[in-house]
Short mmCIF file of C-alpha atoms in Angstrom, two decimals:
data_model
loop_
_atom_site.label_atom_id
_atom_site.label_comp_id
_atom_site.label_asym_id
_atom_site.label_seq_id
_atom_site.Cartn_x
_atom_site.Cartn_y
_atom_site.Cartn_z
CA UNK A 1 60.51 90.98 79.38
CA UNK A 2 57.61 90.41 76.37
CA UNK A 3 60.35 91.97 73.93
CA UNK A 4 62.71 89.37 75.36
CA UNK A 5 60.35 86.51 75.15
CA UNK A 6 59.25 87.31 71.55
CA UNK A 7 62.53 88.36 69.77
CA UNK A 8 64.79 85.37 71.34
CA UNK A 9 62.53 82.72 71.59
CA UNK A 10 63.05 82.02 74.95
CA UNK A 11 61.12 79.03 76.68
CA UNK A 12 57.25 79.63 77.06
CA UNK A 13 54.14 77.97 77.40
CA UNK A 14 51.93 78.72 73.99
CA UNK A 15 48.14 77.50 73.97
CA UNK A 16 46.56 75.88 71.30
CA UNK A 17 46.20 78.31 69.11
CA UNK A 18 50.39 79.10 69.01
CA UNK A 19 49.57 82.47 71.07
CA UNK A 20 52.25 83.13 73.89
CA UNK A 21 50.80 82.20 77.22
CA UNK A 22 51.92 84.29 80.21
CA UNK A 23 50.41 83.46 83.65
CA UNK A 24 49.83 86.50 84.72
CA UNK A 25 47.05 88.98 86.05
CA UNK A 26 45.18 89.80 82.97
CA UNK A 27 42.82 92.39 84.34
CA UNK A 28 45.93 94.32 85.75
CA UNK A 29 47.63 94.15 82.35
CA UNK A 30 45.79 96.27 81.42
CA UNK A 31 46.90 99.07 83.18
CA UNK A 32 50.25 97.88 81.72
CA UNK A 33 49.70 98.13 78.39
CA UNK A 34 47.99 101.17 78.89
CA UNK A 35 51.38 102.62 80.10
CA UNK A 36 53.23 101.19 77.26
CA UNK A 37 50.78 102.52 74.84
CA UNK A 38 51.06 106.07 76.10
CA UNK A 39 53.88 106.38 78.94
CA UNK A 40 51.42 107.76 81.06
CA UNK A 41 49.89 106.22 84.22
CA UNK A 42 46.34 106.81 84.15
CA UNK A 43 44.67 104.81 86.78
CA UNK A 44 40.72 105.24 87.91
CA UNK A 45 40.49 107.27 90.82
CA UNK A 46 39.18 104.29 92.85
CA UNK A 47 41.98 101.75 91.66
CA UNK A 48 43.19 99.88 94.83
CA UNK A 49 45.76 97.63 93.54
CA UNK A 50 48.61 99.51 93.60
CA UNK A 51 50.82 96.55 95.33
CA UNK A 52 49.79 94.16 91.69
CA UNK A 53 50.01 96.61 89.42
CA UNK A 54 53.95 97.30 91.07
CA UNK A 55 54.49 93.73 90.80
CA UNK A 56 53.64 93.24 87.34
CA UNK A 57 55.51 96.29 86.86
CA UNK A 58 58.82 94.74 87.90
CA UNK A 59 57.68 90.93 86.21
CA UNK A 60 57.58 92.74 82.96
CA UNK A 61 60.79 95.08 83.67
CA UNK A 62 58.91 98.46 82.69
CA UNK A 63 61.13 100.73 84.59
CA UNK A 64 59.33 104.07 83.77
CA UNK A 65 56.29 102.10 85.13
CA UNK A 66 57.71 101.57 88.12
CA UNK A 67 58.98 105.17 88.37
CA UNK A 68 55.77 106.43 87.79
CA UNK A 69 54.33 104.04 90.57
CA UNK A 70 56.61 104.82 93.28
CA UNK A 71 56.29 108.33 92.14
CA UNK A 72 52.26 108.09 92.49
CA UNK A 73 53.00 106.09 96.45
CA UNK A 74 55.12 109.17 97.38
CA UNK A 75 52.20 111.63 96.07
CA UNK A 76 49.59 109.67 97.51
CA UNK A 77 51.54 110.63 101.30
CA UNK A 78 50.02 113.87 100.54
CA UNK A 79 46.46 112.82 101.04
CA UNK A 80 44.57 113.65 103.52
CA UNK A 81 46.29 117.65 104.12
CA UNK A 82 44.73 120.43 102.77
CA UNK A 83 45.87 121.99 99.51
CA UNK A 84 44.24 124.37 97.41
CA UNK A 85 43.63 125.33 93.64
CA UNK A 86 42.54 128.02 91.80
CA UNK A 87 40.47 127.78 88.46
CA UNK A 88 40.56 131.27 86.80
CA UNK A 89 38.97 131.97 83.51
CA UNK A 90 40.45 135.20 81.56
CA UNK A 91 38.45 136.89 79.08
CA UNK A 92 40.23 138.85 76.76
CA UNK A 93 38.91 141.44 74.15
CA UNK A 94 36.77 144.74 74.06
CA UNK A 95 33.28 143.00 74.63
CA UNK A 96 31.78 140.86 77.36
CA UNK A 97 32.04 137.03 76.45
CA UNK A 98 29.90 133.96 77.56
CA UNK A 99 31.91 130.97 78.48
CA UNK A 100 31.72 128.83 75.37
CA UNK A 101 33.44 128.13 72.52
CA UNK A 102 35.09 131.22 72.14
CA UNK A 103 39.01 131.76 71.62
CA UNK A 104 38.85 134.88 73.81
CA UNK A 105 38.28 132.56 77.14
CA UNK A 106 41.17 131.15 78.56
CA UNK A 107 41.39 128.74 81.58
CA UNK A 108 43.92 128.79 83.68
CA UNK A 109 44.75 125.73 86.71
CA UNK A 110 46.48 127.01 89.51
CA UNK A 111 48.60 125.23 92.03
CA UNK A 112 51.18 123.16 93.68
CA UNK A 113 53.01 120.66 91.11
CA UNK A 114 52.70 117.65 93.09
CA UNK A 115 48.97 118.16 93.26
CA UNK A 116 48.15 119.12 89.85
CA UNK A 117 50.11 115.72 88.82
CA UNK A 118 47.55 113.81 90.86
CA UNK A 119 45.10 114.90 89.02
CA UNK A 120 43.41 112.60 86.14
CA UNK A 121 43.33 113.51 82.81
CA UNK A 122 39.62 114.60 82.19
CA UNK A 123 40.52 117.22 84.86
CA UNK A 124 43.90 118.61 83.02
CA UNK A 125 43.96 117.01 79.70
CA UNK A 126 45.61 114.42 78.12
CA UNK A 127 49.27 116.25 77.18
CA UNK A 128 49.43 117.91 80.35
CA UNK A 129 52.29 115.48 82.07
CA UNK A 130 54.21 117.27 78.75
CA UNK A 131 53.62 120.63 79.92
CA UNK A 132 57.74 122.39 80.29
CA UNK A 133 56.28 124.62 82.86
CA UNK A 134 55.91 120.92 84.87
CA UNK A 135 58.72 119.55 84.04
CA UNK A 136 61.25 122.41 85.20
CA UNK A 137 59.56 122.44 88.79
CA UNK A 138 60.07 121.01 92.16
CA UNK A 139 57.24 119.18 93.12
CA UNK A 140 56.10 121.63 96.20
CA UNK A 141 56.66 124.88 93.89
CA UNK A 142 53.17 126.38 92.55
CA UNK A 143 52.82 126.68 89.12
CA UNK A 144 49.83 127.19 86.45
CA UNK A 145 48.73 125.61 83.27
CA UNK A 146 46.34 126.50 80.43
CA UNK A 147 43.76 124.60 79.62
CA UNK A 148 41.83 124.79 76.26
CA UNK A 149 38.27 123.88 75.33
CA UNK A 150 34.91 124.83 76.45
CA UNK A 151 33.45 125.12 78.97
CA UNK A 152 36.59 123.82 80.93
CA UNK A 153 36.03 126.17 84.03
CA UNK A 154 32.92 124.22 84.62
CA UNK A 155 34.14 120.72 83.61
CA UNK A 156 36.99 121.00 85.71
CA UNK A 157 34.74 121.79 88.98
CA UNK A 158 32.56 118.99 88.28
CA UNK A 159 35.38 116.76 88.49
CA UNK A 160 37.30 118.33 91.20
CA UNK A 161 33.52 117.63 93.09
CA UNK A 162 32.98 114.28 91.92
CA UNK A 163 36.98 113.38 93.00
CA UNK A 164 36.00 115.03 96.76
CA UNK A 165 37.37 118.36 96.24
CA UNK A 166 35.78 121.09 98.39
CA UNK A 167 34.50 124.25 96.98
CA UNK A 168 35.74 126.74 99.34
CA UNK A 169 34.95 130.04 97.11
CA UNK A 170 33.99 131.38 94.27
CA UNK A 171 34.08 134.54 93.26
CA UNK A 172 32.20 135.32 89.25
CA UNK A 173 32.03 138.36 86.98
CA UNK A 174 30.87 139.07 83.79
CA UNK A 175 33.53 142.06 82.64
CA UNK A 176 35.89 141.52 80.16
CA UNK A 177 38.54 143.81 82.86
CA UNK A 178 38.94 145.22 79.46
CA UNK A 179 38.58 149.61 80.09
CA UNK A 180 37.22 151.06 76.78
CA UNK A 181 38.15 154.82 77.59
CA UNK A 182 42.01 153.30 77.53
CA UNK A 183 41.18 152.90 73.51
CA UNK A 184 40.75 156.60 72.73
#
């Protein structure tokens, strides 16, 4: 629709200035050129106007917006039952590390598809809707994805806390699971 209106002059309102004029919601555009800037749909994890932002959605004829909408209404079903993760950090080499910005320290997110899509960015990164192990699976299979930087175990259970996620174990050790004696 905004390709449409610029490229073939079609009839619109301009205001004084010459700029095109659409009467739209402004503060929901946002959200819309957000999309169009990135093809992902990050909303905040509060955002209650679902309903506008689908109806700007079809005004503008995005239809990977609206995709991505109905797709977030059918995932949002899923609320309110019980699913767990599983954060696991791997330490690789011959020596104990410390969590921080060390190659050797890999985390990993573990489980169901469906759920791990809900979750924002700052939880899984910015490139993770790219991820091919993602894209190959059904929504209700489990799957796992890396996640790089430091200390992500820790940043990732902050905001799996502050998004009402419930610790429901954790289990910590300090060994690399690396056996020396194996070496000899």
């Amino acid at each position: 629709m905004l390709g449409c209106l610029l490229q073939h002059n079609l009839p619109s309102t301009r205001d004084s200035n010459g700029h095109l004029f659409i009467d739209r919601d402004g503060i929901t555009f946002r959200h819309v050129l957000n999309f169009l800037r990135s093809s992902q749909l990050c909303l905040p994890s509060d955002f209650k106007d679902l309903d506008l932002l689908s109806a700007e959605a079809d005004f503008y004829q995005i239809s990977p917006l609206i995709e991505s909408i109905s797709y977030l209404r059918e995932s949002s079903n899923i609320k309110g039952r019980t699913f767990y993760l599983e954060i696991v950090e791997v330490r690789t080499g011959s020596t104990a590390t410390m969590p921080t910005c060390n190659s050797r320290v890999k985390t990993i997110l573990l489980g169901r598809k469906d759920v791990l899509l809900t979750l924002p960015p700052a939880v899984v990164g910015s490139d993770f809707i790219k991820n091919e192990r993602l894209i190959c699976k059904d929504p209700q299979d489990h799957t796992e994805v890396e996640l790089y930087g430091s200390p992500v175990r820790l940043r990732v259970g902050e905001e799996l806390k502050n998004l009402g996620w419930t610790l429901i174990s954790s289990d910590l050790s300090t060994s690399s699971g690396f056996d020396n004696k194996s070496q000899i």
